[in-house]
Coordinates of N, CA and C in Angstrom, one line a residue:
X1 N 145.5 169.9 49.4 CA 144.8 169.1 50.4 C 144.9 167.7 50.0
X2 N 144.6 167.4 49.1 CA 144.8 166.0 47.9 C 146.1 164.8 48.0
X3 N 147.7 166.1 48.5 CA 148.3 165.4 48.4 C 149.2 165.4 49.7
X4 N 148.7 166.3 50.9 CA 149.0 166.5 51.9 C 148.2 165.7 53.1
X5 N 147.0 165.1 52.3 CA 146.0 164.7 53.5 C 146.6 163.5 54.3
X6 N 146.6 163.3 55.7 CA 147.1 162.4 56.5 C 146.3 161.2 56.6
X7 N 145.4 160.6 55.6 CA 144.9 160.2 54.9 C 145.2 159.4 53.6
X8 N 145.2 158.0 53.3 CA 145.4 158.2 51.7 C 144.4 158.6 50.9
X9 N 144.8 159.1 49.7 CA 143.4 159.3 48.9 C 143.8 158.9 47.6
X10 N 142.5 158.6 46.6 CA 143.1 158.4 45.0 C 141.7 158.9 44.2
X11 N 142.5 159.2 42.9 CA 141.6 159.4 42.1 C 141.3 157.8 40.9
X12 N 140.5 157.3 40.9 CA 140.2 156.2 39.5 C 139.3 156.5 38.7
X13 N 139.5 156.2 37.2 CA 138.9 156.2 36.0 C 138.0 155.5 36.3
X14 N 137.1 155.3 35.7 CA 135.7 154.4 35.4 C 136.0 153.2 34.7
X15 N 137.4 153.2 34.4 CA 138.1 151.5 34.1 C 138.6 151.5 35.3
X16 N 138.8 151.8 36.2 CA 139.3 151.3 37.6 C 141.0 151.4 37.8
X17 N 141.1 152.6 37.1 CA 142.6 152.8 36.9 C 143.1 153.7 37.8
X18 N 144.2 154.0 38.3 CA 144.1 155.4 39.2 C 144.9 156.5 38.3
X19 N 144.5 157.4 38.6 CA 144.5 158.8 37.6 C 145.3 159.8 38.5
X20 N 145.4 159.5 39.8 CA 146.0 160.3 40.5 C 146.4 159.8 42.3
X21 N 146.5 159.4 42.9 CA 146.9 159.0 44.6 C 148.3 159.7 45.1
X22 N 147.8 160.1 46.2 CA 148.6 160.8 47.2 C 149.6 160.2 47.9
X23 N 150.6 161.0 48.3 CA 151.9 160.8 49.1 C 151.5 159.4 50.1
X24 N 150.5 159.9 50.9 CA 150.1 158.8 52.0 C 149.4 157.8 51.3
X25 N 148.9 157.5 50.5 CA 148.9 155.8 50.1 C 149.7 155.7 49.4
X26 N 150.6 156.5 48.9 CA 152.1 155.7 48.0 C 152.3 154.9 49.4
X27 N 152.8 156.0 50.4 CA 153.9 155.2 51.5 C 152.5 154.3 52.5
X28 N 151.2 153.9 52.0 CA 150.8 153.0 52.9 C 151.0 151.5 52.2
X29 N 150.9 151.9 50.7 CA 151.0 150.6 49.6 C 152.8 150.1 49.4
X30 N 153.4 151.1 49.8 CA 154.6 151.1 49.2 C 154.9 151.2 47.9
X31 N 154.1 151.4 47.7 CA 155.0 152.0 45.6 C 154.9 153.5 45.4
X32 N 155.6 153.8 44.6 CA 156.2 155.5 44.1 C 154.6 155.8 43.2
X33 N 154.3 156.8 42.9 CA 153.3 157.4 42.3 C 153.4 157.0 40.7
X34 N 154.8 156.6 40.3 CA 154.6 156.6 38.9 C 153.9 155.1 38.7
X35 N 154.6 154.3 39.8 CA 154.3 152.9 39.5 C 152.8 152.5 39.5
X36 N 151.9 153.1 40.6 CA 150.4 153.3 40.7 C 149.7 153.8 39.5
X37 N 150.2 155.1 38.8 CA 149.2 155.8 37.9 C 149.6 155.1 37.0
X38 N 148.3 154.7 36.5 CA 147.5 154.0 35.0 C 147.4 152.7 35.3
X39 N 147.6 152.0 36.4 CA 147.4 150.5 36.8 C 146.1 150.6 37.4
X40 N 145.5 149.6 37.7 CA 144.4 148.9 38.1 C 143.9 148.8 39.4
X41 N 143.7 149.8 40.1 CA 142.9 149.0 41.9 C 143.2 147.8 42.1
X42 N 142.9 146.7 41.0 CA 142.6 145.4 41.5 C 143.8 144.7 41.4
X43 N 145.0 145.8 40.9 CA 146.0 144.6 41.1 C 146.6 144.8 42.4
X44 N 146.3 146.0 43.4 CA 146.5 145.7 44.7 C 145.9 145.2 45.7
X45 N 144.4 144.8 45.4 CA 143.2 144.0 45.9 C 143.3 142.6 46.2
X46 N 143.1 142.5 47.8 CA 143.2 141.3 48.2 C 142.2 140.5 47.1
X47 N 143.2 139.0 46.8 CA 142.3 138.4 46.1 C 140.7 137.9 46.4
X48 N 141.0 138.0 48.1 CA 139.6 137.3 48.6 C 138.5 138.3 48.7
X49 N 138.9 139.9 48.6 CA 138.1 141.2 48.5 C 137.7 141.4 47.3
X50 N 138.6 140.6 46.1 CA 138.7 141.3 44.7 C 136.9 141.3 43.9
X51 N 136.2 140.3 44.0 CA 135.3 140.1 43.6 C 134.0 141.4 43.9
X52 N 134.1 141.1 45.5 CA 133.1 142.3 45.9 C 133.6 143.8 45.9
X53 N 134.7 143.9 45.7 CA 135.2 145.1 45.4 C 134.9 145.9 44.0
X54 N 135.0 144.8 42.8 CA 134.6 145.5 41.4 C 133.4 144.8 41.3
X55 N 132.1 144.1 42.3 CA 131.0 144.7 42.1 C 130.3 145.6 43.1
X56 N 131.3 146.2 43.9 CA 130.5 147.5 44.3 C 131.5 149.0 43.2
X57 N 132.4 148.5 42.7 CA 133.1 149.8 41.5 C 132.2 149.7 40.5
X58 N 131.4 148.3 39.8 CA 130.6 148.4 39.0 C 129.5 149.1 39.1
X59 N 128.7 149.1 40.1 CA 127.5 149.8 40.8 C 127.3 151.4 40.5
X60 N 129.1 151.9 41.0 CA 129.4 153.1 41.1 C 129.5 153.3 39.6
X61 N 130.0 153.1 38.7 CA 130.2 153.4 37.2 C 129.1 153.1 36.5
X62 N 127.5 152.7 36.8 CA 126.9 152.2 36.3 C 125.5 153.7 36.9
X63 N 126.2 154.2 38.1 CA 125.5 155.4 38.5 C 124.7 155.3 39.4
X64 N 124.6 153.7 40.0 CA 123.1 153.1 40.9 C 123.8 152.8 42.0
X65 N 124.9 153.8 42.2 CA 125.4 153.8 43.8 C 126.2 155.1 43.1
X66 N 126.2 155.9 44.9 CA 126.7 157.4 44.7 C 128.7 157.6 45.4
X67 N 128.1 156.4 46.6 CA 129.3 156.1 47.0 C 129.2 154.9 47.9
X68 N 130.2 154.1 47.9 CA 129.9 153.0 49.2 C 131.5 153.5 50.4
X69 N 131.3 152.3 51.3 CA 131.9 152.1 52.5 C 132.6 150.8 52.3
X70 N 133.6 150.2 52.3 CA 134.2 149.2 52.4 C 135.2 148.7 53.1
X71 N 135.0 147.8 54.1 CA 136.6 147.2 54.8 C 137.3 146.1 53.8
X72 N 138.6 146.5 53.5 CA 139.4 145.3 52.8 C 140.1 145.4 53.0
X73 N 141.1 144.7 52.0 CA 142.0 144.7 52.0 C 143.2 144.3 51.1
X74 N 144.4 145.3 51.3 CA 144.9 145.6 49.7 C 146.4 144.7 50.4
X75 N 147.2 144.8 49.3 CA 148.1 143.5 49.7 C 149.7 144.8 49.1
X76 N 150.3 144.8 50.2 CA 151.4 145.7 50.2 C 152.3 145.6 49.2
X77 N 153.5 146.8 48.7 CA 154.5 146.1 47.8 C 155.4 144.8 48.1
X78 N 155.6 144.5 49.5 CA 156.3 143.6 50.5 C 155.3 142.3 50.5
X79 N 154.4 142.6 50.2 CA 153.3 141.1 49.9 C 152.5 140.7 51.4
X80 N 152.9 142.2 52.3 CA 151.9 141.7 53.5 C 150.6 142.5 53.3
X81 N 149.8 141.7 54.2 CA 148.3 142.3 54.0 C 148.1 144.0 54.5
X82 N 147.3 144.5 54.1 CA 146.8 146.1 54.6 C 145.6 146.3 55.0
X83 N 144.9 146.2 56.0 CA 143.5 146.4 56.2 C 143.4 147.6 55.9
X84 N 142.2 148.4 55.0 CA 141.6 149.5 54.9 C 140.3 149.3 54.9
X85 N 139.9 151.0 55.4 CA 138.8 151.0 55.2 C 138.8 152.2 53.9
X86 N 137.9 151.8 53.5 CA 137.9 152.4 51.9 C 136.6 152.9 52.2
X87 N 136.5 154.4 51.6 CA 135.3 155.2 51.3 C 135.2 156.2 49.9
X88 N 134.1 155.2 49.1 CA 134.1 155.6 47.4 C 133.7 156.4 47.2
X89 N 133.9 157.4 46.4 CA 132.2 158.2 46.1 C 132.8 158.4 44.0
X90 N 131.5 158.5 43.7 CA 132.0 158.6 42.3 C 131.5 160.8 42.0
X91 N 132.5 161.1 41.4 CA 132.4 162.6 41.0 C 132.1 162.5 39.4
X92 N 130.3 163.0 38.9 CA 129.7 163.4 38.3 C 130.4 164.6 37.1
X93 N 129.7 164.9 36.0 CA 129.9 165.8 35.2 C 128.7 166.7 35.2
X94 N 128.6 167.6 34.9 CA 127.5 168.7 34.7 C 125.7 168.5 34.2
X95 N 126.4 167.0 33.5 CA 125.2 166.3 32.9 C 124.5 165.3 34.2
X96 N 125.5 164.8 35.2 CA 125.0 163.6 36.1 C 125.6 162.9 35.9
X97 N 126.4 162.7 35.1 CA 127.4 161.4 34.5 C 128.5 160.8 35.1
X98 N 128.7 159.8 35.9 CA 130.0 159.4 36.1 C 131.1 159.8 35.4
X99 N 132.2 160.3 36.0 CA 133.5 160.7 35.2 C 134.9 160.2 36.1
X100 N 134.8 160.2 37.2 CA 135.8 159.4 37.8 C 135.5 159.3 39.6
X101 N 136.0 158.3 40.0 CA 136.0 158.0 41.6 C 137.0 158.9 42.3
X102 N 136.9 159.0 43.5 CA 137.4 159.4 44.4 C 137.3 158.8 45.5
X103 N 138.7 158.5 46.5 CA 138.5 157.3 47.7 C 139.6 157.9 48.8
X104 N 139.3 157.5 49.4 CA 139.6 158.0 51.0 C 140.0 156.4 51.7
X105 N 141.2 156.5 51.8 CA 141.6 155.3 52.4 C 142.3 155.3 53.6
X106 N 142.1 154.5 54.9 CA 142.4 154.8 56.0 C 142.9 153.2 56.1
X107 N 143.9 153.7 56.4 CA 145.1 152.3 57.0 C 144.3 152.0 58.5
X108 N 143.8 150.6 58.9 CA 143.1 150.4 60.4 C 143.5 148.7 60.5
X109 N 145.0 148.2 59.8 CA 146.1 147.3 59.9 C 146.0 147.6 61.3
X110 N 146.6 147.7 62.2 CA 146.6 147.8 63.6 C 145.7 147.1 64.5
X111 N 145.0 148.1 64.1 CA 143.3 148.0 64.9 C 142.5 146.5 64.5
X112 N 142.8 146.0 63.4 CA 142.6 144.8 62.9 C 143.3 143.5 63.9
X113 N 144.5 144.0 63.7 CA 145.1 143.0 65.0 C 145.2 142.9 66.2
X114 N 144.8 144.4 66.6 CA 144.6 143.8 67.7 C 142.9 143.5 68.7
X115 N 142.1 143.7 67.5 CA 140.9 143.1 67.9 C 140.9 141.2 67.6
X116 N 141.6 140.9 66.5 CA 142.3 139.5 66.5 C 142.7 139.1 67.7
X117 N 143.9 140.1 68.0 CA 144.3 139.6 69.6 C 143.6 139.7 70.5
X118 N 142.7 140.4 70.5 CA 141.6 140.5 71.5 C 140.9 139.0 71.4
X119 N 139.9 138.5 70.5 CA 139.4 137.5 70.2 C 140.3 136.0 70.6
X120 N 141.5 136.0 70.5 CA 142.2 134.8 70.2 C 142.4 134.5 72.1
X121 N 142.7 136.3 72.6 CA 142.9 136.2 74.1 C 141.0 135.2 75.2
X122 N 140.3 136.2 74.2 CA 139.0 135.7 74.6 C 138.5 133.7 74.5
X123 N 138.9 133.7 73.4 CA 139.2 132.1 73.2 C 139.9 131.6 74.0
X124 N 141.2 131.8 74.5 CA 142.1 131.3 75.5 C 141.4 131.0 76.7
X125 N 140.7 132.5 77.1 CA 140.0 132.2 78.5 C 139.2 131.6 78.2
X126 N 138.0 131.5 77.5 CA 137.0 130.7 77.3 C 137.3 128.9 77.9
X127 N 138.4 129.0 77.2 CA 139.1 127.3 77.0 C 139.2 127.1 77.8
X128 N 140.1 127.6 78.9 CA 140.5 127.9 80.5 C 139.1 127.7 81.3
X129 N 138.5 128.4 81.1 CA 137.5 128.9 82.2 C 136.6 127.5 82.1
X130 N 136.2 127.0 80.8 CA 135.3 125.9 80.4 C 135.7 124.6 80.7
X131 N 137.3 124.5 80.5 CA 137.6 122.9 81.1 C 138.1 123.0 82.1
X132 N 138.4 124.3 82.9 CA 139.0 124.0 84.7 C 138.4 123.0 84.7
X133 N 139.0 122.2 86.0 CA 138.0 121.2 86.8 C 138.0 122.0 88.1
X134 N 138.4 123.0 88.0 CA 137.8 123.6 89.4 C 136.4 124.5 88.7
X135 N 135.7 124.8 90.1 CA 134.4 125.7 89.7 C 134.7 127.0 89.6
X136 N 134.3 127.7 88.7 CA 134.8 128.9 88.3 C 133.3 130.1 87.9
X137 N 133.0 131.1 88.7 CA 132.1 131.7 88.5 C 132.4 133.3 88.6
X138 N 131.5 134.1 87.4 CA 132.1 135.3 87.7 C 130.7 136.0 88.0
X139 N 130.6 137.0 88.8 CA 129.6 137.6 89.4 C 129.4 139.1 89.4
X140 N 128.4 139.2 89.1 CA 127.8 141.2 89.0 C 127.5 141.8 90.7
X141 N 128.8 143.5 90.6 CA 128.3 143.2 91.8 C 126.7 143.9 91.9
X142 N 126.7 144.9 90.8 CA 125.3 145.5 91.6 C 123.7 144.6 92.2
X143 N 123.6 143.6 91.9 CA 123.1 142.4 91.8 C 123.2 140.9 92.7
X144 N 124.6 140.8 92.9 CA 125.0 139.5 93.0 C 124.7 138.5 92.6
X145 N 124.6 138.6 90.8 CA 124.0 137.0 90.3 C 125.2 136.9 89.4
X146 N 125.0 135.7 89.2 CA 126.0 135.1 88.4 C 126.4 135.7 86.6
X147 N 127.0 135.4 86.2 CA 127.2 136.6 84.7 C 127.9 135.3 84.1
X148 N 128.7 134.5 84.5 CA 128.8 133.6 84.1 C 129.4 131.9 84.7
X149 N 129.1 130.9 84.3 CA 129.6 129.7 85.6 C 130.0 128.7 85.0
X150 N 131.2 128.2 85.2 CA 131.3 126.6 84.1 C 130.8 125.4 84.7
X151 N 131.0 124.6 83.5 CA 130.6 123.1 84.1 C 130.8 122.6 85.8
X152 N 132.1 122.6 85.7 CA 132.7 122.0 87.1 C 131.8 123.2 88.4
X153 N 131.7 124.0 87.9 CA 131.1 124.8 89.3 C 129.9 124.3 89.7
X154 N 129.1 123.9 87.9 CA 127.5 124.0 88.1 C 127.1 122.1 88.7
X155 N 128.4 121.3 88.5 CA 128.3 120.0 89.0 C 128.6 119.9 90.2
X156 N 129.5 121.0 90.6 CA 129.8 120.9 92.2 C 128.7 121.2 93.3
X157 N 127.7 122.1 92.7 CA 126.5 122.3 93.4 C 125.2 122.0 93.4
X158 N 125.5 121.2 91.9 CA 124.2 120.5 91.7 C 123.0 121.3 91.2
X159 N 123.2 122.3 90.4 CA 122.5 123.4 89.8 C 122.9 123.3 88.2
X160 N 121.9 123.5 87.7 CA 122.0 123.7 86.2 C 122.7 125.0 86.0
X161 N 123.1 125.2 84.8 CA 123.9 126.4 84.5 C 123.0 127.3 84.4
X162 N 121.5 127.4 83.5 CA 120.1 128.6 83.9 C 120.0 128.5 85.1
X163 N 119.8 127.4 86.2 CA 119.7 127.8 87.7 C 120.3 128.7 88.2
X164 N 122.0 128.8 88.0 CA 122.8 129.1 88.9 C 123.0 130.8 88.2
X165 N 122.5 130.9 86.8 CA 122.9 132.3 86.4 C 121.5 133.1 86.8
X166 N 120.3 132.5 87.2 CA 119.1 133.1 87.3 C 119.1 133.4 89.2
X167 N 120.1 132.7 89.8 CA 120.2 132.9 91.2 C 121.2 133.8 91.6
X168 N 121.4 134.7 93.0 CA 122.3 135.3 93.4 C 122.8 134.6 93.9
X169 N 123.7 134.6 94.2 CA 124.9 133.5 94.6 C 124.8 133.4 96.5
X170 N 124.3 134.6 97.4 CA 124.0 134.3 98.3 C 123.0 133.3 99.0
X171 N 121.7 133.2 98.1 CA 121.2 131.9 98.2 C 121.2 130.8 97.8
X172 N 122.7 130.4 97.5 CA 123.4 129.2 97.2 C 124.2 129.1 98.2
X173 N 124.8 129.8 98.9 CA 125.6 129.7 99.9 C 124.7 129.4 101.6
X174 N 125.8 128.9 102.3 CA 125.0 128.1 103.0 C 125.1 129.2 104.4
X175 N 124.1 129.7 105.0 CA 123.7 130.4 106.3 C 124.2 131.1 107.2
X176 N 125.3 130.3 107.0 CA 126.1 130.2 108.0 C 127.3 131.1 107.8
X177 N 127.8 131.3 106.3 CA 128.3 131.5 105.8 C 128.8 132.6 104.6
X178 N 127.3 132.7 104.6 CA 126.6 134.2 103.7 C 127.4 135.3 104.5
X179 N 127.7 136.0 105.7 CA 128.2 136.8 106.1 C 129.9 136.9 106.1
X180 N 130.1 135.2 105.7 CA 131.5 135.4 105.7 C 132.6 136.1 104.2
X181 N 131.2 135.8 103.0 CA 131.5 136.0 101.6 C 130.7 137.6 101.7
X182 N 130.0 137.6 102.2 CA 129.2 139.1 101.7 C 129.8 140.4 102.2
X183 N 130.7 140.5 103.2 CA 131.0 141.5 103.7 C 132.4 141.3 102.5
X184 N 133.0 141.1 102.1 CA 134.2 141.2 101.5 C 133.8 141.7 99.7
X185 N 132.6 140.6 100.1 CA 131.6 141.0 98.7 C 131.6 142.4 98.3
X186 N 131.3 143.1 99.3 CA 130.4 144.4 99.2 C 131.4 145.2 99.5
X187 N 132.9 145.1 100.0 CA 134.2 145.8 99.8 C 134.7 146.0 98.4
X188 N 134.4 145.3 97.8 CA 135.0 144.6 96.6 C 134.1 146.2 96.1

């Protein structure tokens, strides 16, 4: 199971050594198994993780943690980054005693980028939406109030931006004209 799991997994000493790691974090880290066993966690540990990393391994070797949860990140044989999520647990002796860790590592590299890309797309519109000089308003339909409105909208009608998000957009529109936006509204 150990060395089959679709999964990486490792075994570390209580010096933070690994004592044993599986097929799937060889090939997520890229190094061979011989090169991993008796080296150190922390020489694959992003430098900017390394700190909080061996003091939550400390915790665990010290017995005053059973296991933690961690997102980091480990730095490939190629020198590019790895997001994992790391799940520690330390395995006990008969007495209660720490004797070695156990970790479950899940490569979520991907998922990391493309919530980045998500963000960076979010920022674009933001940027977009905020300096149009046209008015730009987005609207709920179950409701018809505003969800969100930029500058240029809220100067073109002469409403503050709480005004215009606290009103439905129909009694901003002018009488005459409510029937011409609402019926397409309510297709929509």
């Amino acid at each position: 199971t150990f060395e089959n799991a679709a999964v990486g997994m490792t075994l570390v000493d209580l010096d933070g050594n690994w004592l044993d790691v599986n097929r799937k974090f060889c090939e997520m880290m890229g190094y061979s198994k011989e090169t991993l066993i008796g080296s150190s966690f922390t020489v694959v540990t992003h430098p900017d993780d390394y700190e909080d990393d061996v003091r939550r391994f400390t915790l665990l070797r010290a017995g005053k943690l059973d296991s933690y949860f961690v997102e980091k990140r480990y730095v490939h044989k190629d020198g590019h980054i790895l997001w994992v999520d790391l799940y520690r647990a330390v395995q006990k002796n008969e007495q209660g005693s720490p004797i070695y860790t156990i970790a479950v590592v899940i490569d979520i590299t991907e998922r990391k980028q493309a919530v980045e890309a998500m963000r960076q797309s979010e920022a674009k519109f933001r940027a977009v939406f905020e300096q149009a000089a046209i008015g730009i308003g987005r609207v709920r339909f179950d409701d018809a109030r505003w969800v969100d409105v930029n500058d240029a909208f809220c100067n073109m009608l002469g409403y503050s931006r709480e005004e215009m998000l606290s009103t439905p957009w129909p009694q901003m529109t002018h009488p005459e004209d409510v029937d011409l936006d609402l019926i397409p509204f309510k297709r929509m």
